[in-house]
PDB file of C-alpha atoms in Angstrom:
ATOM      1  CA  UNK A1276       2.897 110.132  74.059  1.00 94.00           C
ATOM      2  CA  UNK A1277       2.938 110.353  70.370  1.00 96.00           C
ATOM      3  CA  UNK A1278       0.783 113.031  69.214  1.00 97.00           C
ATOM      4  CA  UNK A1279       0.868 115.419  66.400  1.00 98.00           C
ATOM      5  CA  UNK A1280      -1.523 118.733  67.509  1.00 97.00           C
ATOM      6  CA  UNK A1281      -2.638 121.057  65.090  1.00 96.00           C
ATOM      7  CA  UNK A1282      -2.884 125.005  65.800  1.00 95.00           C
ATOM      8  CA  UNK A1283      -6.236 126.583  65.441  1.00 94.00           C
ATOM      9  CA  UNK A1284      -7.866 127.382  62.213  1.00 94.00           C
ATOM     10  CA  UNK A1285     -10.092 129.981  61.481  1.00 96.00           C
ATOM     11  CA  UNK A1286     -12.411 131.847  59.158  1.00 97.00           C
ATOM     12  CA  UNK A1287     -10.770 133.510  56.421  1.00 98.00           C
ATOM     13  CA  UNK A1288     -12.535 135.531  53.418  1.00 98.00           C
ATOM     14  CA  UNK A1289     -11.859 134.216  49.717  1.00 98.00           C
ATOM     15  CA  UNK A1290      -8.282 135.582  48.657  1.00 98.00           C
ATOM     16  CA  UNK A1291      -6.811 135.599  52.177  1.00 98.00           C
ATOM     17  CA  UNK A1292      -4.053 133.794  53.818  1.00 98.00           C
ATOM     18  CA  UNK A1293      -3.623 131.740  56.971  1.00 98.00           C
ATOM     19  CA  UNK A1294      -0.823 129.570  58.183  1.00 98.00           C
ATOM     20  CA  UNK A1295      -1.237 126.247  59.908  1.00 98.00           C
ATOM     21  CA  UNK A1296       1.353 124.691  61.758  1.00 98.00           C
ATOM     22  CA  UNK A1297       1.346 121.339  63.606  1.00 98.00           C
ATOM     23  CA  UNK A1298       3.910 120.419  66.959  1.00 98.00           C
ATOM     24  CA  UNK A1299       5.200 116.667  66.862  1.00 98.00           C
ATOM     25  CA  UNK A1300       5.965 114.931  70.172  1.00 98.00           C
ATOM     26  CA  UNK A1301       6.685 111.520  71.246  1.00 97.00           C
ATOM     27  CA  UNK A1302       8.721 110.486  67.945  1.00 97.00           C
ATOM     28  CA  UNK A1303      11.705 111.159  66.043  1.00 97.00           C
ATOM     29  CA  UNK A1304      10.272 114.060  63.986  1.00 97.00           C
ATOM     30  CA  UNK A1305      12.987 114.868  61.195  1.00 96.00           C
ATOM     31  CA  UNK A1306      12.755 110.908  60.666  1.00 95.00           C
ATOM     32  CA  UNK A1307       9.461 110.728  59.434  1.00 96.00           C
ATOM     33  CA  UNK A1308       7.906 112.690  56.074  1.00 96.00           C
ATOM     34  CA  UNK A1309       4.953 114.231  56.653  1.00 97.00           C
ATOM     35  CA  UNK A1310       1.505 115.856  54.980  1.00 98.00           C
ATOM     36  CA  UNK A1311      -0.754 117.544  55.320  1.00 98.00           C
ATOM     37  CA  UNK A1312      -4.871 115.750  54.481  1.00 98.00           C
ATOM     38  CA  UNK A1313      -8.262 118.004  54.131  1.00 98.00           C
ATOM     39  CA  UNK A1314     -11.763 116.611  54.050  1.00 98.00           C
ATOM     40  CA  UNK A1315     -14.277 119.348  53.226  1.00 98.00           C
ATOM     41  CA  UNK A1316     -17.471 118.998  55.423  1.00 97.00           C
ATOM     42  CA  UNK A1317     -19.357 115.648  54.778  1.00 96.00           C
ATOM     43  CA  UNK A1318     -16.761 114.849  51.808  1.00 97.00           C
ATOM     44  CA  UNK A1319     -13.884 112.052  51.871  1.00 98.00           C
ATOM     45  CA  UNK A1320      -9.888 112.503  52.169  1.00 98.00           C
ATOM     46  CA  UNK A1321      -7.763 114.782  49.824  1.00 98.00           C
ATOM     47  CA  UNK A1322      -4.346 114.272  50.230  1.00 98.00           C
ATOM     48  CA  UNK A1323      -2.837 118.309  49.877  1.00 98.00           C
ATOM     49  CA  UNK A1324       1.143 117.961  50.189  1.00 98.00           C
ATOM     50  CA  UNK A1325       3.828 115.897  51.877  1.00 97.00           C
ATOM     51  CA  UNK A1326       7.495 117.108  53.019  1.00 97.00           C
ATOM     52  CA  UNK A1327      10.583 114.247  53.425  1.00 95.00           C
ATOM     53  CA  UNK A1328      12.226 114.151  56.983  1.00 95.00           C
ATOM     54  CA  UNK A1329      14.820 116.442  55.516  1.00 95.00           C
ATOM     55  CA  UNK A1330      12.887 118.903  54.228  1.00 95.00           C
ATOM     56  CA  UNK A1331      14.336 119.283  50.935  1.00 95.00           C
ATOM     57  CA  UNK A1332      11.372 117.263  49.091  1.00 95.00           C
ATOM     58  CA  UNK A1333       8.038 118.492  48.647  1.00 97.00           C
ATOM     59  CA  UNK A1334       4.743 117.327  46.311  1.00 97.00           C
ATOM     60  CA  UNK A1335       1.185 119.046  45.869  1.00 98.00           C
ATOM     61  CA  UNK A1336      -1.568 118.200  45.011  1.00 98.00           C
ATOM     62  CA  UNK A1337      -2.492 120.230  41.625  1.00 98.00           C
ATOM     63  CA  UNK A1338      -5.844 122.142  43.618  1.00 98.00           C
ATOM     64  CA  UNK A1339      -3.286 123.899  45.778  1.00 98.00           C
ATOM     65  CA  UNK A1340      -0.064 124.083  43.858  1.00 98.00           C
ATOM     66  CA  UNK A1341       1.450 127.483  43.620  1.00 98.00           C
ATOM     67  CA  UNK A1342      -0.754 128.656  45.840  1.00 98.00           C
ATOM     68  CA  UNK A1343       0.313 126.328  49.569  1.00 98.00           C
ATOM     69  CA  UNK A1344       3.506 126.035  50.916  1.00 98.00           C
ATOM     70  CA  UNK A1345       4.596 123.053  52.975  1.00 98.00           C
ATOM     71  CA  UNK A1346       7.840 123.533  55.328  1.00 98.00           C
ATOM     72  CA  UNK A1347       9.271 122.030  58.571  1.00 98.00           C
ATOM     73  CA  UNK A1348      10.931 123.304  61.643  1.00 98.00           C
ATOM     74  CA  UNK A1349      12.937 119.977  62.778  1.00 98.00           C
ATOM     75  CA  UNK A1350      14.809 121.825  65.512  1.00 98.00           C
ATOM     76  CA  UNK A1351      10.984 122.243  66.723  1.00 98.00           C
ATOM     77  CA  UNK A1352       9.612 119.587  65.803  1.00 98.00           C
ATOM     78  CA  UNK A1353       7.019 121.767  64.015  1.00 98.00           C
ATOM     79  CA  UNK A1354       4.771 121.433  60.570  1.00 98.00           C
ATOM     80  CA  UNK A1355       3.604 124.524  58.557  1.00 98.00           C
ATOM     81  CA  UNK A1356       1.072 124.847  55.684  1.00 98.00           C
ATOM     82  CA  UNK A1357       1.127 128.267  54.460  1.00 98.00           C
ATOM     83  CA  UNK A1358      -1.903 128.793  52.668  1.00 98.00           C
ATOM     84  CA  UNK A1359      -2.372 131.823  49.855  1.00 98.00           C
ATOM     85  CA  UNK A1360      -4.603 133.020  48.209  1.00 98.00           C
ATOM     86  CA  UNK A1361      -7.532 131.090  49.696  1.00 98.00           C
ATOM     87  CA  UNK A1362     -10.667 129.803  48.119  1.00 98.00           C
ATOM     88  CA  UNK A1363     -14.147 129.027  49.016  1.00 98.00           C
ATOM     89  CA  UNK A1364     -13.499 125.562  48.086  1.00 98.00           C
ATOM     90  CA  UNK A1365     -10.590 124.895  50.279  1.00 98.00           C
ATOM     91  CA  UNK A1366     -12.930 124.946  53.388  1.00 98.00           C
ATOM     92  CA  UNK A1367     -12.160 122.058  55.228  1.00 98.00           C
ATOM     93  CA  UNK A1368     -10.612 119.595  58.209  1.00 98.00           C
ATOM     94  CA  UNK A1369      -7.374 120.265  57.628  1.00 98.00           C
ATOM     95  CA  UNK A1370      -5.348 117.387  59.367  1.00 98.00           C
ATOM     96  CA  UNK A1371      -1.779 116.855  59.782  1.00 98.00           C
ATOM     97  CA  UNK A1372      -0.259 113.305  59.038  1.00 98.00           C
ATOM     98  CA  UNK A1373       2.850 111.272  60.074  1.00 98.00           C
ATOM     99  CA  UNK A1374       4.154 109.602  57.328  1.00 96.00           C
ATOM    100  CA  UNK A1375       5.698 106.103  58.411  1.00 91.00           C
ATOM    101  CA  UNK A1376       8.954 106.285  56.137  1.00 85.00           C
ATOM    102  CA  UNK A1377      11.283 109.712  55.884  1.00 79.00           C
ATOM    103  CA  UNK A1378      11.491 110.299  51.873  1.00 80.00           C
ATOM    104  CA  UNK A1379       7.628 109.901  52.072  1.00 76.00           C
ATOM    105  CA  UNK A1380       5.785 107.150  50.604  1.00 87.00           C
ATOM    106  CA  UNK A1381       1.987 108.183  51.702  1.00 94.00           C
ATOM    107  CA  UNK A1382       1.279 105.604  54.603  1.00 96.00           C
ATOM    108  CA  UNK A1383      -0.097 107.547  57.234  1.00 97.00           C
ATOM    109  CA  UNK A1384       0.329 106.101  60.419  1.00 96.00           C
ATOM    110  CA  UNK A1385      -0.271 108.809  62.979  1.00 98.00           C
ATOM    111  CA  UNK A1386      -3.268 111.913  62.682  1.00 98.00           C
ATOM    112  CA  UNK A1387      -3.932 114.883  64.453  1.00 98.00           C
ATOM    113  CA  UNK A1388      -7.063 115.859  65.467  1.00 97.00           C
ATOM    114  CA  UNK A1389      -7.888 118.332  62.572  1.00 98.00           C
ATOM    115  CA  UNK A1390      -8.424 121.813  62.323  1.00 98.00           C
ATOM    116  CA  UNK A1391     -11.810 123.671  60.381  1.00 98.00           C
ATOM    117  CA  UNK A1392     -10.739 126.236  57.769  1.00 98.00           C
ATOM    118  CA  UNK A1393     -13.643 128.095  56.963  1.00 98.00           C
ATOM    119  CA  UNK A1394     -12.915 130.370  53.502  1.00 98.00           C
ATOM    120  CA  UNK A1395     -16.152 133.020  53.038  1.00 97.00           C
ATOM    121  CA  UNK A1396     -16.937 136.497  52.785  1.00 96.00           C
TER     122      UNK A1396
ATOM    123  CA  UNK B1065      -3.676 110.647  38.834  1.00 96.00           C
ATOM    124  CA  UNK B1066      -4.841 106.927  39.901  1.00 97.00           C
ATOM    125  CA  UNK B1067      -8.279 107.173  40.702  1.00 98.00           C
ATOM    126  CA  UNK B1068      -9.810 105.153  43.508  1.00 98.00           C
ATOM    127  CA  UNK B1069     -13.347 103.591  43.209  1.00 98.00           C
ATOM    128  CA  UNK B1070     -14.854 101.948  46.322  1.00 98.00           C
ATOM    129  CA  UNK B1071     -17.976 100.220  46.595  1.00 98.00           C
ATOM    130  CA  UNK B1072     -20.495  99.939  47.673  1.00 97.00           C
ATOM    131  CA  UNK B1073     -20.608 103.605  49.163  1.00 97.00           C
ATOM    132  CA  UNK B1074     -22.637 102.818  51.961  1.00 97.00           C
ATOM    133  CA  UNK B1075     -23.405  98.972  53.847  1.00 97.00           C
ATOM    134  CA  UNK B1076     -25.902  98.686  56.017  1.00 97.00           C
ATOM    135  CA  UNK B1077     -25.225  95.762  58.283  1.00 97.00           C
ATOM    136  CA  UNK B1078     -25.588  94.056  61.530  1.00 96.00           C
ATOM    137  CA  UNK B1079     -23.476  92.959  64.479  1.00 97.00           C
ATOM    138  CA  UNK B1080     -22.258  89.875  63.616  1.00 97.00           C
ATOM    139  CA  UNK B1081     -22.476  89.896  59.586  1.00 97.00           C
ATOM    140  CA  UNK B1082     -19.084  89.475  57.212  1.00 98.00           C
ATOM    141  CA  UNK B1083     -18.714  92.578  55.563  1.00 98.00           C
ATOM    142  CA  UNK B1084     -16.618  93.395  52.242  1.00 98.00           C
ATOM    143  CA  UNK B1085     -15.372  96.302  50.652  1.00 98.00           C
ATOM    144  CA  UNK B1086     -13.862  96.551  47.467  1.00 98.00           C
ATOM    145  CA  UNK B1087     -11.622  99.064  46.171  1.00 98.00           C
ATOM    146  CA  UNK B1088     -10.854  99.508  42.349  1.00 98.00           C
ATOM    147  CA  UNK B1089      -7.311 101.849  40.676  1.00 97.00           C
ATOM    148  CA  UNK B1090      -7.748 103.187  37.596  1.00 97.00           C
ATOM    149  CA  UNK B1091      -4.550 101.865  36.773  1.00 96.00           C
ATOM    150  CA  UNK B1092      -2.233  98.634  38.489  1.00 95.00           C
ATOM    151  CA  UNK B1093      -0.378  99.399  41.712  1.00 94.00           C
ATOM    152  CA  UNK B1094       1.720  97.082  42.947  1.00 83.00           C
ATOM    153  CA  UNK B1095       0.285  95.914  46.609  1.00 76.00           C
ATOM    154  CA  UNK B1096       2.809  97.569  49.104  1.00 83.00           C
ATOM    155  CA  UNK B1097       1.590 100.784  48.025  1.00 94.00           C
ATOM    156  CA  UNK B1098      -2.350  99.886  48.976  1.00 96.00           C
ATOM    157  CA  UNK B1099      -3.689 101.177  52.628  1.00 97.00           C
ATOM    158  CA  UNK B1100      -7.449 101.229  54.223  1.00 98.00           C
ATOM    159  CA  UNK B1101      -7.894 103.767  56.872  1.00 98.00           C
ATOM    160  CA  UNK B1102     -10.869 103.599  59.468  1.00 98.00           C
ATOM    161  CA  UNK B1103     -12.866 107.119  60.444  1.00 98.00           C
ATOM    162  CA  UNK B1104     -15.364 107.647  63.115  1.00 97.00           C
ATOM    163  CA  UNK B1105     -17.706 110.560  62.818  1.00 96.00           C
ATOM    164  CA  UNK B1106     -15.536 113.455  64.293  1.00 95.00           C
ATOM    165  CA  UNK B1107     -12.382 111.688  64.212  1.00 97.00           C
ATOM    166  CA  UNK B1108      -9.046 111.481  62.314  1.00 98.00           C
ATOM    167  CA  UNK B1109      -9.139 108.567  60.047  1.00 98.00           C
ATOM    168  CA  UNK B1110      -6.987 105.583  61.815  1.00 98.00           C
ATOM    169  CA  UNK B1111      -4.189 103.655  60.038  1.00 98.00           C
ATOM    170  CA  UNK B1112      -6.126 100.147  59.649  1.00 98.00           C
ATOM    171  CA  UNK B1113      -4.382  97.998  57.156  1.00 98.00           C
ATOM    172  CA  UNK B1114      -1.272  98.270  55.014  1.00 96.00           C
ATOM    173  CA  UNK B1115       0.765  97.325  52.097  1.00 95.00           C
ATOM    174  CA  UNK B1116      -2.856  95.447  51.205  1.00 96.00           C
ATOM    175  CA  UNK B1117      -3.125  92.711  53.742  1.00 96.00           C
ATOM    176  CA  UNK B1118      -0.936  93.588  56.593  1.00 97.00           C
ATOM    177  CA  UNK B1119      -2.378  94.888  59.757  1.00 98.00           C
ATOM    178  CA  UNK B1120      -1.346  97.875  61.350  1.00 97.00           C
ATOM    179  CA  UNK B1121      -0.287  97.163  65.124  1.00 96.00           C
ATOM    180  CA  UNK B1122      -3.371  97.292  67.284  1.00 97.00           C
ATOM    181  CA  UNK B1123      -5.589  96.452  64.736  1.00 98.00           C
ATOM    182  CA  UNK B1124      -7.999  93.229  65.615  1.00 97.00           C
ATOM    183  CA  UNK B1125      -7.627  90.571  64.133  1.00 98.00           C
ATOM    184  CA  UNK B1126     -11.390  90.460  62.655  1.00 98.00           C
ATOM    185  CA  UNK B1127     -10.164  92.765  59.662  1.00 98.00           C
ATOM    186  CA  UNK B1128      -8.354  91.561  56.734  1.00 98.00           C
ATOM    187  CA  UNK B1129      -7.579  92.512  53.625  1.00 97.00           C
ATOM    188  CA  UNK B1130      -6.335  91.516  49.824  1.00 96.00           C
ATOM    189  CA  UNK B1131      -5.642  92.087  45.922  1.00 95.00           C
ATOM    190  CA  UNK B1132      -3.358  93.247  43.591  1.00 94.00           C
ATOM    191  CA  UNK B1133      -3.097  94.506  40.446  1.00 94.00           C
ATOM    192  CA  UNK B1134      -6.250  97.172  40.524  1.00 95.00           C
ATOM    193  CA  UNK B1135      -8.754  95.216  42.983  1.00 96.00           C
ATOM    194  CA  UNK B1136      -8.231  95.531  46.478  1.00 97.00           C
ATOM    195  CA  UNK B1137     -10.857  94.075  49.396  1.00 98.00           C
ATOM    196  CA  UNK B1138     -11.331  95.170  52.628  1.00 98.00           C
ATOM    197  CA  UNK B1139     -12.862  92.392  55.126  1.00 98.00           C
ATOM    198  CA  UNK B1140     -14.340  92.502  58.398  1.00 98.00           C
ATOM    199  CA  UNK B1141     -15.259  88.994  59.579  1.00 97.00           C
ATOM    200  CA  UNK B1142     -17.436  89.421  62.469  1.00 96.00           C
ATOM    201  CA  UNK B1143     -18.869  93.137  62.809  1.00 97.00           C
ATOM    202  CA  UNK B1144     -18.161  95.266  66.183  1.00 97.00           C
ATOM    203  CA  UNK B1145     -20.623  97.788  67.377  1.00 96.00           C
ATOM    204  CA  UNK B1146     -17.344  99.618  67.001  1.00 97.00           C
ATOM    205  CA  UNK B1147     -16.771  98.536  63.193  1.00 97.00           C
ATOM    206  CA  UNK B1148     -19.638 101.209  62.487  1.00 96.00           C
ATOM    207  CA  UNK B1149     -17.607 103.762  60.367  1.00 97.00           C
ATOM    208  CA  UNK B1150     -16.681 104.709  57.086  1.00 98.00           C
ATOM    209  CA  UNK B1151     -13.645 103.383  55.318  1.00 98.00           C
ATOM    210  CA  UNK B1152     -10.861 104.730  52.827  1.00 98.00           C
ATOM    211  CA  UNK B1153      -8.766 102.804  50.422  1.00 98.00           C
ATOM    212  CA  UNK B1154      -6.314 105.004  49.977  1.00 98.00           C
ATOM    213  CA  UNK B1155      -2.624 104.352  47.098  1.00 97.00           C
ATOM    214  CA  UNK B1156       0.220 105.257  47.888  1.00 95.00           C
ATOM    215  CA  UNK B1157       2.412 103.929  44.613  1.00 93.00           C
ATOM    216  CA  UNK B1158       2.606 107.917  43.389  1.00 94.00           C
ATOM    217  CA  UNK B1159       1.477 111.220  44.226  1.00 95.00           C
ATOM    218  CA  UNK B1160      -0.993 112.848  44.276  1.00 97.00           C
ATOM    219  CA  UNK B1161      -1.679 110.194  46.735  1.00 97.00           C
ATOM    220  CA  UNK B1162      -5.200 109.707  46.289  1.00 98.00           C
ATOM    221  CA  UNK B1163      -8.254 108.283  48.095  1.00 98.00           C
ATOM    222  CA  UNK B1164     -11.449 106.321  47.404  1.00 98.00           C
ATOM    223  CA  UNK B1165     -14.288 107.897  47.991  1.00 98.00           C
ATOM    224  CA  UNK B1166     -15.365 106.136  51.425  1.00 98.00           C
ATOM    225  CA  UNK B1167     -17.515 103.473  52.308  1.00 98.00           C
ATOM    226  CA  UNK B1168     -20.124 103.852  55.121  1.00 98.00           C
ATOM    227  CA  UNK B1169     -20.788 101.259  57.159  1.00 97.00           C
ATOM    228  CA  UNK B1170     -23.940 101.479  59.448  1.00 93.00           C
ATOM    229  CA  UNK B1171     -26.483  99.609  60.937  1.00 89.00           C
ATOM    230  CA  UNK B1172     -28.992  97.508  59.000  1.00 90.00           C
TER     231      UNK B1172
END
């Protein structure tokens, strides 16, 4: 089945740090780009940072640059958002996205289920 | 950044009805880089249409879309009790790929 399944997130006070990864089955994972989408509660989609099939291409969104790092496992078919330095408003669904072409491109054909990051004291 | 305007931001509607959803840039994109994404309350959004008209596998055939330039449509021809959900526009021409801000579609 393809599936992309996001590790827990968690509550995390403002200035902390939490990493996010996401395991890819049922595809070709160092084919495919990939990013990483929030929606904070009862907001729309924010599009955070994408990573090319190879790895050696990444983009942020300006609200988390410098701060999140995007990487890629593709010997286990594994996702990571390493995220510094956290603030309140980066509470949100984090989800992690499949994108359909490998240098990237931003169509996102396949979604996890999301995972809550809560940032408060 | 290329902003993305939808409207309206909510439709109320009934079973049955054609709906449409439009979806302004802030600046022209050419139409391969134009997507709408379906999401149900407590969902991940779903891959609906692509490259502005072209359905994503799976999709029924009831949905449609078209544009270019900077104005985009989404249409649903006969609404589902399953069409009930809120829908992105979303480009993907340049990053930051960016997002409308949703349209809600619920029940008259």
């Amino acid at each position: 089945e393809v599936q992309l399944l996001e590790s827990a997130g968690g509550l995390v006070q403002p200035g902390g740090s939490l990493r996010l990864s996401c395991a890819a089955s049922g595809f070709t994972f160092s084919r495919n780009a990939m990013s990483w989408v929030r929606q904070a509660p009862g907001k729309g989609l924010e599009w955070v940072s994408m990573i090319s099939g190879t790895g050696d291409t990444t983009h942020y969104a300006d609200s988390v640059k410098g701060r999140f790092t995007i990487s890629r496992d593709n010997s286990e078919n594994t996702l990571y958002l390493q995220m510094n330095s956290l603030r309140v408003e980066d509470t949100a669904v984090y989800y992690c996205v499949k994108d359909r072409y490998g240098v990237g491109g931003g169509l996102f054909d396949l979604w996890g289920q999301g995972t809550l990051v809560s940032v408060s004291s | 950044d290329i902003q993305m305007t939808q409207s309206p931001s909510s439709l109320p509607a009934s079973v049955g009805d054609r709906v449409t959803i439009t979806c302004r840039a802030s600046q022209t994109i050419l139409s391969n880089y134009l997507n709408w994404y379906q999401q149900k309350p407590g969902k991940a959004p779903k891959l609906l249409i692509y490259a502005a008209s072209v359905l994503q596998s799976g999709v029924p055939s009831r949905f449609s879309g078209s544009g270019s330039g900077t104005d985009f449509t989404l249409t649903i021809s006969s609404l589902q009790s399953e069409d009930f959900a809120t829908y992105y526009c979303q480009q993907s021409y340049t990053t930051p790929y960016t997002f409308g801000q949703g349209t809600k579609l619920d029940i008259k």
